[in-house]
mmCIF file of C-alpha atoms in Angstrom:
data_model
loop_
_atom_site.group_PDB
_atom_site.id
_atom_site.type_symbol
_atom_site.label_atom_id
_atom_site.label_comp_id
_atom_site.label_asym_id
_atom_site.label_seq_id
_atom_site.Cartn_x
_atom_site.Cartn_y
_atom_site.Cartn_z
ATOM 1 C CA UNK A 25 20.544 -89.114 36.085
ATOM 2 C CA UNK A 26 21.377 -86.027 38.150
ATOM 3 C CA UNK A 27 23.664 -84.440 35.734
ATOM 4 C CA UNK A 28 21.669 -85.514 32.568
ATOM 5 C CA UNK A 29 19.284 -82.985 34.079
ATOM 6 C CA UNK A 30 21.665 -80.627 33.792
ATOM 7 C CA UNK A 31 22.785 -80.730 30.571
ATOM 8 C CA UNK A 32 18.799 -80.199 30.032
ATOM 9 C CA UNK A 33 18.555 -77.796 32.116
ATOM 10 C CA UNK A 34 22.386 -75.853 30.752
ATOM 11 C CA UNK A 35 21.060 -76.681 27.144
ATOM 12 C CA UNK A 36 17.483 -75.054 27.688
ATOM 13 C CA UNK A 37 19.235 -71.761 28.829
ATOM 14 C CA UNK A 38 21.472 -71.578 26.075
ATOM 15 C CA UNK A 39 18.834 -71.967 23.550
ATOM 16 C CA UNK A 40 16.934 -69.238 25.408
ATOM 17 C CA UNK A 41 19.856 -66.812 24.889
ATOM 18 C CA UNK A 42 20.523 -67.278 21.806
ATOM 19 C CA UNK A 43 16.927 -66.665 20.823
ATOM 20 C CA UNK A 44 17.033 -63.395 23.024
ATOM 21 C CA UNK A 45 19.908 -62.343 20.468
ATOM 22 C CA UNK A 46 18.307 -63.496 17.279
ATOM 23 C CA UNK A 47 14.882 -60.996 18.129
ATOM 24 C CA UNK A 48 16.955 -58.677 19.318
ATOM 25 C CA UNK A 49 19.205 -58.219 16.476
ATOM 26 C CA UNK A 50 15.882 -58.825 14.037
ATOM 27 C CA UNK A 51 14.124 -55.920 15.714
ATOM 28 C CA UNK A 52 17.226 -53.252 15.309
ATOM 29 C CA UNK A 53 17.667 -54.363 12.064
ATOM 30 C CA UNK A 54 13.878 -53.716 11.367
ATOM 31 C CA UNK A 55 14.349 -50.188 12.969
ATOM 32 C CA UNK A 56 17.279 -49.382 10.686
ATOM 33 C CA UNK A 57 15.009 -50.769 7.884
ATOM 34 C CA UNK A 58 12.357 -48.250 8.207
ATOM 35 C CA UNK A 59 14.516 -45.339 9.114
ATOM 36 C CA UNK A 60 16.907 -45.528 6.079
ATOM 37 C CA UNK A 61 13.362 -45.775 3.447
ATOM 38 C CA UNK A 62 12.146 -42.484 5.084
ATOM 39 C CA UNK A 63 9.392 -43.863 7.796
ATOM 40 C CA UNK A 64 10.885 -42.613 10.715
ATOM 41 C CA UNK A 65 9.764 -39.100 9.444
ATOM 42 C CA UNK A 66 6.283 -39.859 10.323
ATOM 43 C CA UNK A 67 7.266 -39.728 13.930
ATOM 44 C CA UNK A 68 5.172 -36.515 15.553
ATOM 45 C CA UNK A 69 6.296 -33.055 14.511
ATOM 46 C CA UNK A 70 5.971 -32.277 18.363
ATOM 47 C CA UNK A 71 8.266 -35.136 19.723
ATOM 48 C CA UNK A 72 10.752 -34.624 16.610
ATOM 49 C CA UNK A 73 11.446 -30.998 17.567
ATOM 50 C CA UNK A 74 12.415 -32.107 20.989
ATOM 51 C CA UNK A 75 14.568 -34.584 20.004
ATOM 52 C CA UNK A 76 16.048 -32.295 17.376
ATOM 53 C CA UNK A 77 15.350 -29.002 16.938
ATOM 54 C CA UNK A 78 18.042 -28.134 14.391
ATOM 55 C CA UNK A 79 16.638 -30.748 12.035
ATOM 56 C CA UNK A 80 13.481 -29.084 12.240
ATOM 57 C CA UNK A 81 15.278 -25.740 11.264
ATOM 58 C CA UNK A 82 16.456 -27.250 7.845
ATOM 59 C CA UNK A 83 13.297 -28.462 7.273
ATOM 60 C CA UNK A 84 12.219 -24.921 7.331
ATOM 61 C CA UNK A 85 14.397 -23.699 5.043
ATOM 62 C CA UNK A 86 14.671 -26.344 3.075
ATOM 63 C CA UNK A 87 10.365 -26.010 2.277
ATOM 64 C CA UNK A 88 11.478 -22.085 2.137
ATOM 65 C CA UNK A 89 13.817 -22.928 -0.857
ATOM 66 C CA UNK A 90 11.180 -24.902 -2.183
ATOM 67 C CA UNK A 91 8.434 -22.321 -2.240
ATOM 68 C CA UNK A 92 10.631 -19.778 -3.402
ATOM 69 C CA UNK A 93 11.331 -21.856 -6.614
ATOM 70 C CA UNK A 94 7.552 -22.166 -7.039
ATOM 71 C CA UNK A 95 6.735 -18.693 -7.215
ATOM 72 C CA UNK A 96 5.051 -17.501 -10.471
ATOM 73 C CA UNK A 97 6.901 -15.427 -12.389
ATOM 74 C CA UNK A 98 6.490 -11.616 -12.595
ATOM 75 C CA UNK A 99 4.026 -10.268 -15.865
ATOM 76 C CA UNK A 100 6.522 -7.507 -15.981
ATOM 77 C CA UNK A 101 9.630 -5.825 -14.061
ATOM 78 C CA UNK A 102 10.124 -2.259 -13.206
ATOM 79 C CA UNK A 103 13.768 -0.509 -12.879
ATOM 80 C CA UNK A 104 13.197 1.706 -10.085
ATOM 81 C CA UNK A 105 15.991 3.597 -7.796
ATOM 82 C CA UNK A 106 15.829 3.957 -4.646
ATOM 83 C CA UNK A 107 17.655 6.289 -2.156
ATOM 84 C CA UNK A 108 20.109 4.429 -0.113
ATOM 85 C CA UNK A 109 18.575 5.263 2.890
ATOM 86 C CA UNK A 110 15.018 3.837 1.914
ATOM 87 C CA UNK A 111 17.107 0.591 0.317
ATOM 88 C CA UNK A 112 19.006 0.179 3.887
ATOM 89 C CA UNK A 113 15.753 0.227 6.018
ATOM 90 C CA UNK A 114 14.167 -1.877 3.255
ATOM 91 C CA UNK A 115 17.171 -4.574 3.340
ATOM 92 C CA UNK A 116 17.001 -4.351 7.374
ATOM 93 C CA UNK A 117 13.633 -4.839 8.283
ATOM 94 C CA UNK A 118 13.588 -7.494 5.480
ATOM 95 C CA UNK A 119 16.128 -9.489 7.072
ATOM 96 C CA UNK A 120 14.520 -9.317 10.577
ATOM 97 C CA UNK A 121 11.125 -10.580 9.617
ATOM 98 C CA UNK A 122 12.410 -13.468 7.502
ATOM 99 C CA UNK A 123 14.344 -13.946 10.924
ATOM 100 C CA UNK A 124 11.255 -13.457 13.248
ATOM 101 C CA UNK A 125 8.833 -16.006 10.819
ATOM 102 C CA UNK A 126 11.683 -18.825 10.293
ATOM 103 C CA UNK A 127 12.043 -18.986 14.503
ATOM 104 C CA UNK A 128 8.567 -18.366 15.090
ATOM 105 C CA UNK A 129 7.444 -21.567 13.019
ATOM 106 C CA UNK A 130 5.416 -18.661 11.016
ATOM 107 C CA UNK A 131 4.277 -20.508 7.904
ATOM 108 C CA UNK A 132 6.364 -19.123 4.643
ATOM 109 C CA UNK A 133 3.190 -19.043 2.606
ATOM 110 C CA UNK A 134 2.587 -15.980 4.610
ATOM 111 C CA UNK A 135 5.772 -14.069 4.120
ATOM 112 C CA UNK A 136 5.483 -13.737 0.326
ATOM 113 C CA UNK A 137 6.363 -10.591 -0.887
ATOM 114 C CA UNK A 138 7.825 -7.657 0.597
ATOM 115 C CA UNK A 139 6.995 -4.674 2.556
ATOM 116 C CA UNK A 140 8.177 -1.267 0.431
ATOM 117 C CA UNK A 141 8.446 1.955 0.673
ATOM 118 C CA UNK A 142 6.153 3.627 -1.664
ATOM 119 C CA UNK A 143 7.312 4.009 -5.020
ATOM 120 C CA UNK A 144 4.072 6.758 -5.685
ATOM 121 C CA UNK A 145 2.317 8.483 -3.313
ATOM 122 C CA UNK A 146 -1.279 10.592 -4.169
ATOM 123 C CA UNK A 147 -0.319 13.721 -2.711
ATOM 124 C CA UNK A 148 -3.372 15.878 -3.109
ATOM 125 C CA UNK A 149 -5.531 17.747 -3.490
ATOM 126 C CA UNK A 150 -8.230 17.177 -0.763
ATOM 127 C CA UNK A 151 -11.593 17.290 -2.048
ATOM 128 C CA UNK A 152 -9.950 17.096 -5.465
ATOM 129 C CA UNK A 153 -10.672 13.018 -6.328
ATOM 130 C CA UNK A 154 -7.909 11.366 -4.674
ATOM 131 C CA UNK A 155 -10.071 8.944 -3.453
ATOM 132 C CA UNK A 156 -11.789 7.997 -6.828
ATOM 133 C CA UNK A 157 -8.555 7.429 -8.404
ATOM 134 C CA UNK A 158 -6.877 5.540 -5.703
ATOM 135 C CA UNK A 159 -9.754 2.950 -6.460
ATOM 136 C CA UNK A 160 -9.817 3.115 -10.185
ATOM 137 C CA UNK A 161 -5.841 2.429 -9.657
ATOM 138 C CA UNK A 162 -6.610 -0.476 -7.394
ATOM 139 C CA UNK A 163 -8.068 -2.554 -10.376
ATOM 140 C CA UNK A 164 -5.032 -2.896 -11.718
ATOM 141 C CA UNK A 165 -3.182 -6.323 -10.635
ATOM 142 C CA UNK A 166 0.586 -4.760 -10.317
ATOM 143 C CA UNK A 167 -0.459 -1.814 -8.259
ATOM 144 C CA UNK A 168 -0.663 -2.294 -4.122
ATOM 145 C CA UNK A 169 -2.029 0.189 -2.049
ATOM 146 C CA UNK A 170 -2.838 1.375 1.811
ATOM 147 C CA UNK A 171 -6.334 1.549 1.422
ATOM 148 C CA UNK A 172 -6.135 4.258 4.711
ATOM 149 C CA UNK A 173 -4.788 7.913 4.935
ATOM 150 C CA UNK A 174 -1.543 6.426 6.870
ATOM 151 C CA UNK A 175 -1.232 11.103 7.281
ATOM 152 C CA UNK A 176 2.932 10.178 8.129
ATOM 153 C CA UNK A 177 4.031 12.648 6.392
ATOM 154 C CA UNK A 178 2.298 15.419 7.894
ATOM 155 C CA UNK A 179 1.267 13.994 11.233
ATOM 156 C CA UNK A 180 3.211 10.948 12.537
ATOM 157 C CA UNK A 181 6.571 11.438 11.679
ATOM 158 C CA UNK A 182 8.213 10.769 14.334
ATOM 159 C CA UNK A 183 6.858 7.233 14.403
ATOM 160 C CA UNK A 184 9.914 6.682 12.474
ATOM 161 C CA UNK A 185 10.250 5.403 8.687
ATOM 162 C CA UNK A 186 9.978 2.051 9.839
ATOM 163 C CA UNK A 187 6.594 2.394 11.599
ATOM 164 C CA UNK A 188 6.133 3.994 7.812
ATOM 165 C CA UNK A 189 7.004 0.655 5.424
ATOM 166 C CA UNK A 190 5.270 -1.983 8.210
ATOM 167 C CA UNK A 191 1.859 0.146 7.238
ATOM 168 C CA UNK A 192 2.587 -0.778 3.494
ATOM 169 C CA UNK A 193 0.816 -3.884 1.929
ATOM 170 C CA UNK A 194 3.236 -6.775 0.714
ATOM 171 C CA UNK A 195 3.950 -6.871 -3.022
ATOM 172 C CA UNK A 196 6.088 -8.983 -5.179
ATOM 173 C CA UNK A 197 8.515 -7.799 -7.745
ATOM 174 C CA UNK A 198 7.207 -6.034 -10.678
ATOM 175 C CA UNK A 199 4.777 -4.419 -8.105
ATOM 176 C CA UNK A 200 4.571 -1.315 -7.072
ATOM 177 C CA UNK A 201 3.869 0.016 -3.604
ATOM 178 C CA UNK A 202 1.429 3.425 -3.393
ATOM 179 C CA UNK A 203 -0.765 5.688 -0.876
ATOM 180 C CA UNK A 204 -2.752 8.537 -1.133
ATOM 181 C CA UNK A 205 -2.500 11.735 2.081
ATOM 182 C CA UNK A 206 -4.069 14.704 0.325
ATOM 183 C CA UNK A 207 -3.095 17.199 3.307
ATOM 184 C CA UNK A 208 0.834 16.467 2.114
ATOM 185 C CA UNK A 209 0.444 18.875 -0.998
ATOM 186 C CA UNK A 210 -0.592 22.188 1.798
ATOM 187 C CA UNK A 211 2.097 20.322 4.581
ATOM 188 C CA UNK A 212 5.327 22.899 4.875
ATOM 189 C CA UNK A 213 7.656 20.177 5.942
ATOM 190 C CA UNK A 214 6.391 17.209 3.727
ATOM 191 C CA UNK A 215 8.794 17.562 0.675
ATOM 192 C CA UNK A 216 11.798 17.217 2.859
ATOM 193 C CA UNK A 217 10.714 14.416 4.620
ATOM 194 C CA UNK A 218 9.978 12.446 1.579
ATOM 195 C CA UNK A 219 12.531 13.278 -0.031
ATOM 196 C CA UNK A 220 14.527 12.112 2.652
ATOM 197 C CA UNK A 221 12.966 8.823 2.660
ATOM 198 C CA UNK A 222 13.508 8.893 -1.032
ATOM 199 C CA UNK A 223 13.818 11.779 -3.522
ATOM 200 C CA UNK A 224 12.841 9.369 -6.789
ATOM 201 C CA UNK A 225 9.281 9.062 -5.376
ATOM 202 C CA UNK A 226 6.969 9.970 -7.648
ATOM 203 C CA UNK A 227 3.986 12.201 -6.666
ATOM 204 C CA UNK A 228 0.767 12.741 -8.141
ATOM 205 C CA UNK A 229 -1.255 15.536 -7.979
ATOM 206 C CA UNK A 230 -5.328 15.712 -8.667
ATOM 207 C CA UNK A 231 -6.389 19.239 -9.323
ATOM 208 C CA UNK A 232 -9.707 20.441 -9.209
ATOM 209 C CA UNK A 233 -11.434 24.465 -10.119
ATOM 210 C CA UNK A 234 -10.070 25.896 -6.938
ATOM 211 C CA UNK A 235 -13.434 27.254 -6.311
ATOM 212 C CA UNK A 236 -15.463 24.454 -7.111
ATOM 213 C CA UNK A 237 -13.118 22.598 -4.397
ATOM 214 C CA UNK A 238 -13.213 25.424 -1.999
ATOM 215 C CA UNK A 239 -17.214 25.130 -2.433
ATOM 216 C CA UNK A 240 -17.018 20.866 -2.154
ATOM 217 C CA UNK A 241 -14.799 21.117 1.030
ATOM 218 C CA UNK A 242 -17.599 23.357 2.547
ATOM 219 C CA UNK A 243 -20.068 21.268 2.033
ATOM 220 C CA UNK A 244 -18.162 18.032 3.618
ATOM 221 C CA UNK A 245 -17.327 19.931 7.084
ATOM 222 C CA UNK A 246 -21.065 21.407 7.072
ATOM 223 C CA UNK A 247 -22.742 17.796 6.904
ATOM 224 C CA UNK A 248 -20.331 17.038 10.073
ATOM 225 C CA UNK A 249 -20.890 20.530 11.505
ATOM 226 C CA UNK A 250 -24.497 22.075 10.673
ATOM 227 C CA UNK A 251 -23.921 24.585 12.618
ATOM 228 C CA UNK A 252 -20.993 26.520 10.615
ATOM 229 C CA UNK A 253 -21.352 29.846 9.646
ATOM 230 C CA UNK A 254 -21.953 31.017 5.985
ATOM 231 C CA UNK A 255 -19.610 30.092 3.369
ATOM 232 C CA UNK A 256 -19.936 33.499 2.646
ATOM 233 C CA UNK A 257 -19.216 34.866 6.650
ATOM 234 C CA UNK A 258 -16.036 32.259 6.248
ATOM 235 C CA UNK A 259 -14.570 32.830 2.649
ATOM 236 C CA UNK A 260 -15.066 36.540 2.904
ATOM 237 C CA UNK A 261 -12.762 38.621 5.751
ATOM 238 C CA UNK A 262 -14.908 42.024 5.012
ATOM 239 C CA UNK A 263 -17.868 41.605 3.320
ATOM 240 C CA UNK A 264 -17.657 45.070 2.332
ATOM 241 C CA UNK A 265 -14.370 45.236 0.447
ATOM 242 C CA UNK A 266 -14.465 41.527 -0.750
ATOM 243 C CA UNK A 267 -11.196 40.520 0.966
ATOM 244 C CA UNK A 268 -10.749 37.048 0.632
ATOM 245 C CA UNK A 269 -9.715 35.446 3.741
ATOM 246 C CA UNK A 270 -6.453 33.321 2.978
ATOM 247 C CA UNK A 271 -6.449 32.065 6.144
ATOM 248 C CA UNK A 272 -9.544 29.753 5.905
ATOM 249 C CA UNK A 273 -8.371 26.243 5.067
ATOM 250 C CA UNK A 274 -10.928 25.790 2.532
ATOM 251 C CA UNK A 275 -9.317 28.755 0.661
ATOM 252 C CA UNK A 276 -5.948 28.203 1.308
ATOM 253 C CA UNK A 277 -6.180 24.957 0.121
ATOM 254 C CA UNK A 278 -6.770 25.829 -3.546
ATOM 255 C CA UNK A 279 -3.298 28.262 -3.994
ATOM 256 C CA UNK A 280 -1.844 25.611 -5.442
ATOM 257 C CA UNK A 281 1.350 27.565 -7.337
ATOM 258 C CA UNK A 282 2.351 28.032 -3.756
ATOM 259 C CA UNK A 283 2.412 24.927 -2.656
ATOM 260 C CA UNK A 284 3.450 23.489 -5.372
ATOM 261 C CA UNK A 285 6.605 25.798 -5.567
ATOM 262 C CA UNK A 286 7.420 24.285 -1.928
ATOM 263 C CA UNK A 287 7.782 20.944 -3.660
ATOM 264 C CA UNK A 288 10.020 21.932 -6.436
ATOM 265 C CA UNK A 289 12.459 22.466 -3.936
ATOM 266 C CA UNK A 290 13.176 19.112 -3.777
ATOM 267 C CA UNK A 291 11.866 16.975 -6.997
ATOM 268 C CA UNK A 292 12.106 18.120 -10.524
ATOM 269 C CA UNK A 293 8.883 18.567 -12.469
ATOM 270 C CA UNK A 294 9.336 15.444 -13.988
ATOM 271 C CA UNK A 295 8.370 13.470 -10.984
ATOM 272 C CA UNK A 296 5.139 14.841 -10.883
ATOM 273 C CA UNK A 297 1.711 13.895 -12.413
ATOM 274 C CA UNK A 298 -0.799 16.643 -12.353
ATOM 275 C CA UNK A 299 -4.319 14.822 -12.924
ATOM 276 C CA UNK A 300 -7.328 16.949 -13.758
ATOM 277 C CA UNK A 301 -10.099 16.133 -11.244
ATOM 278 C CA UNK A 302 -12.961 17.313 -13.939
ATOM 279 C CA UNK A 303 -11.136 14.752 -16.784
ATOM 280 C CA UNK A 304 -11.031 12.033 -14.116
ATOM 281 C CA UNK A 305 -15.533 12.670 -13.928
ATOM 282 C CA UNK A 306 -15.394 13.030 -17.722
ATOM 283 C CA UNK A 307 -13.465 10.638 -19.319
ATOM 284 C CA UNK A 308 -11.658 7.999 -16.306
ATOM 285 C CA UNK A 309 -10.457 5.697 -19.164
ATOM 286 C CA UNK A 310 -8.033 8.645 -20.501
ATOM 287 C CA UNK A 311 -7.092 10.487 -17.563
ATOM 288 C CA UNK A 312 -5.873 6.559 -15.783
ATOM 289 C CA UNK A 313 -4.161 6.016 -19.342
ATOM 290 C CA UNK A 314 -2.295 8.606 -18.273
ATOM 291 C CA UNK A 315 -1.639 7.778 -15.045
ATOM 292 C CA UNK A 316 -1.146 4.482 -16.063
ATOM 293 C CA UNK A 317 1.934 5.988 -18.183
ATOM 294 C CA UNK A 318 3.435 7.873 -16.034
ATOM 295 C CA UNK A 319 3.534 4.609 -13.191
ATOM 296 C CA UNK A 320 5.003 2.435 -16.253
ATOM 297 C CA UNK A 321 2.476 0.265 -16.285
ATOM 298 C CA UNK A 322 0.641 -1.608 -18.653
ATOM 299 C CA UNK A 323 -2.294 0.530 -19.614
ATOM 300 C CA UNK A 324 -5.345 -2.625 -18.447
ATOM 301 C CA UNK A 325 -7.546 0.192 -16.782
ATOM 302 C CA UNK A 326 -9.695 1.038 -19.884
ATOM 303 C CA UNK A 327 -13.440 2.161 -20.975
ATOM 304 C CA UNK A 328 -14.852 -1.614 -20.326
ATOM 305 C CA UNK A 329 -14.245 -0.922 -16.539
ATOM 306 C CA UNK A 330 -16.526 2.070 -16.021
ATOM 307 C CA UNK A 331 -19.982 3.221 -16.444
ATOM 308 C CA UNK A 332 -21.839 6.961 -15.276
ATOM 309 C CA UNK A 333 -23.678 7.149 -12.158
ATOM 310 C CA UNK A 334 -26.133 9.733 -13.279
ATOM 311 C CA UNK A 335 -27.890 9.732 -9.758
ATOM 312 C CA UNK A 336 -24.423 10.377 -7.762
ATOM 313 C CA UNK A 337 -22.985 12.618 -10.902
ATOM 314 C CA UNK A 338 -19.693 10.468 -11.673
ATOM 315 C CA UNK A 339 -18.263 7.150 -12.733
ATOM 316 C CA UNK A 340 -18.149 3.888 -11.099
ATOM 317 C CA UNK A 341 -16.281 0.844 -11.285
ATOM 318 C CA UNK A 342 -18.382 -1.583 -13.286
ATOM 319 C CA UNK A 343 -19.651 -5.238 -11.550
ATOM 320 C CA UNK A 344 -16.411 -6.786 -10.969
ATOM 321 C CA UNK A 345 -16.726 -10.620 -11.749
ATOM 322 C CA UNK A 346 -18.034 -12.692 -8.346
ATOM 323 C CA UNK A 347 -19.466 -9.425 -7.279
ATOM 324 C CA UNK A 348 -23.476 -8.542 -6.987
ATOM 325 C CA UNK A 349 -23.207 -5.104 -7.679
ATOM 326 C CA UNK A 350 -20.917 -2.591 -9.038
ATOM 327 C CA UNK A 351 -17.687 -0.762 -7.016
ATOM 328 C CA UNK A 352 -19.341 2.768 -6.478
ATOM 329 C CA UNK A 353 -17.731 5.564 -3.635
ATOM 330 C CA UNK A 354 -19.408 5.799 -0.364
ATOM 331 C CA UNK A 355 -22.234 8.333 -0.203
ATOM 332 C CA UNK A 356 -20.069 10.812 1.268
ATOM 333 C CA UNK A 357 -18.999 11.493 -2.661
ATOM 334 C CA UNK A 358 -21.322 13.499 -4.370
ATOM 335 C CA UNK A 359 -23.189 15.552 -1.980
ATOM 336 C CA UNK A 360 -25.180 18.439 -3.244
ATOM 337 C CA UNK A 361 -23.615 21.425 -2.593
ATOM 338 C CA UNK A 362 -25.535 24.135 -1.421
ATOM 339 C CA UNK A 363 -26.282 27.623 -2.456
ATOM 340 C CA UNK A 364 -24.126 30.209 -2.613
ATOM 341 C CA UNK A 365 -24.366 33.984 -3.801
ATOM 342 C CA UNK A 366 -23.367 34.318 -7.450
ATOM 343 C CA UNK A 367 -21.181 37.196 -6.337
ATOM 344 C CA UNK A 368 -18.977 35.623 -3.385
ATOM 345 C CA UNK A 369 -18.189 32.698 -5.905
ATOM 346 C CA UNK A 370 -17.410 35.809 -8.750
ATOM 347 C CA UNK A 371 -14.963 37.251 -6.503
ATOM 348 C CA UNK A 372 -13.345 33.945 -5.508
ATOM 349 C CA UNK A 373 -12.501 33.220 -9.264
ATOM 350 C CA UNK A 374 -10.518 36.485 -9.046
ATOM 351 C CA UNK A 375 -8.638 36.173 -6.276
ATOM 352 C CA UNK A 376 -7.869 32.805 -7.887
ATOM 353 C CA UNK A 377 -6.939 33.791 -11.521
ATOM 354 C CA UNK A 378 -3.257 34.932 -10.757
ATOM 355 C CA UNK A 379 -2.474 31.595 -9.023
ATOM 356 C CA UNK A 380 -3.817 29.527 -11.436
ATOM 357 C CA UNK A 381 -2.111 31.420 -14.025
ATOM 358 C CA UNK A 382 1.025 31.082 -12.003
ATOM 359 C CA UNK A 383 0.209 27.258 -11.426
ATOM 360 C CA UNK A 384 -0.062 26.419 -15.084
ATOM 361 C CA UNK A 385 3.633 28.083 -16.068
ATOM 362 C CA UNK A 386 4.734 25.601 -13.265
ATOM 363 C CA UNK A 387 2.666 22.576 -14.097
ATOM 364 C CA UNK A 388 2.877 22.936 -17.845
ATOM 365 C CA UNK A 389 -0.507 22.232 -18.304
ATOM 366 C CA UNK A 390 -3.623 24.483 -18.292
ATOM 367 C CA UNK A 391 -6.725 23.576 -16.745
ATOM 368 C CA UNK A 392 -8.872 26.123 -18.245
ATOM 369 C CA UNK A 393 -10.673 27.152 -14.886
ATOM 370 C CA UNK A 394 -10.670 31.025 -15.890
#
């Protein structure tokens, strides 16, 4: 009796461990089950990096691949040379935020595109239009642009190039990069330095009646400062003798052979775009046609995008679609201008005539301002 109760017992155990085995092997073959059909991958993005972190690193890459695939195509492509310098610091600083966004878990979606040096820069005249046709430019869809004076040029240099390119707004290919610093046109050391960042930059110029300009610059520091002196006490050194006084800013400003003469050091004329600032208030359509040229784009800026503010006295962008009202500059554009003695402007036009003279042989084009 004794030991038939331990057979029971011996036989009870054994069934026990065998059963053990029999879940045990059911579960891990469960587990390999769900992991070879793809399940395990809902496991917690937190936990998973833990566990494996380089896994998580091709799965970066891999969606990188993925998105990079998925990317429209281009409406157009541009050939454009760069100096080597430019292309090096370009490639570099490239390479180093791809870097910096694939190990900061920075999502790709916001790396598209890539930060340039500017392939056009606006640069001058103040007080000329530069701001009107930065904005007209900004319709178009392949043109990118600091909406800011980034002044790098002239004031910030030694921020370094790269400081330069990380102010720039991403574009993709077929796109081109541009910003607009009017003071670089009257800044000695500005052609060098952009040449040095790249000599096939192409600069554009908006020109204005030297006068006209000297008279609109005027009036922009006196609404700051109402209590400057005449622009008669300021243009004129002796009232007297009529001497103009080349060393007001407002003045100097508008000697634009000379200035110009600074940049043909280092670019040939036919890197330059010399846009009449009256034609730009007079016809937009034709004067961005041109401009539209000379950037090798597809001429989509046309008549249908502006109309005539008569109140303000020049165009304005037209209601852009899903916008209330039209695109029209701030009301620091357009200001009245004051006053000023028939004679003192007389005697500015002839101090100017020589230079402009001089300024059309280099341009190529007159402006008729005499």
């Amino acid at each position: 009796m004794g030991c038939g109760g331990c057979r029971i017992r011996f036989n009870f155990w054994k069934v026990l461990s065998k059963a053990s085995v029999f879940f045990t092997m059911v579960l891990i073959f469960t587990y390999f089950f769900y992991c070879l059909t793809g399940f395990c991958d809902s496991t917690p993005r937190a936990l998973f990096k833990q566990q494996t972190p380089h896994r998580d690193y091709d799965i970066s890459i891999d969606r990188r691949r993925m998105l990079e695939e998925l990317r429209p195509s281009p409406r157009c492509v541009r050939n454009t040379t760069a100096a080597p310098r430019a292309q090096q610091v370009d490639a570099v600083g490239q390479k180093s935020k791809n870097e910096s966004a694939q190990s900061s878990g920075i999502p790709v979606s916001n790396t598209f595109g890539t930060k340039r040096f500017p392939q056009a820069i606006i640069i001058g005249v103040k007080k000329g239009g530069t701001r009107a046709l930065l904005e007209f430019l900004r319709i178009h869809p392949d043109v990118r642009a600091f909406g800011a004076e980034p002044h790098f040029f002239d004031r910030f240099y030694d921020k370094g190039l790269e400081w330069y390119r990380n102010l720039m707004p991403r574009t993709l290919e077929g796109q081109i990069t541009m910003e607009k610093t009017p003071s670089y046109f009257v800044t000695k050391e500005a052609p060098n330095r952009v040449c040095t960042m790249n000599c096939q930059t192409k600069l554009i110029v908006v020109v204005r009646d030297p006068v006209t300009r000297a008279v609109s610059d005027y009036t922009q520091t006196l609404s700051k400062n109402p209590g400057l002196p005449s622009f008669q006490s300021l243009a004129l050194r002796n009232a007297t003798t009529g001497l103009i006084d080349t060393s007001w800013s407002a003045v100097r400003i508008g000697l634009y052979a000379k200035h110009l003469e600074s940049w043909l050091q280092y670019f040939p004329l036919s890197q330059f775009l010399f846009v009449s600032g009256e034609r730009l208030v007079s016809d937009p359509a034709g004067e961005m046609g041109r401009v539209q040229d000379f950037l090798g784009l597809k001429r989509v800026i046309s008549d249908k995008h502006f109309y005539f503010n008569q109140t303000k006295g020049f165009p304005c962008l037209k209601k852009p679609e899903g916008s209330s009202r039209p695109r029209c500059l701030g009301k620091s554009k357009g200001r009245p201008h004051p006053d000023i003695h028939s004679e003192v402007l007389q005697r500015l036009r002839d101090f100017y005539r020589p230079f402009n003279h001089r300024f059309y042989q280099l341009s190529g084009q007159d402006f008729g301002w005499d």
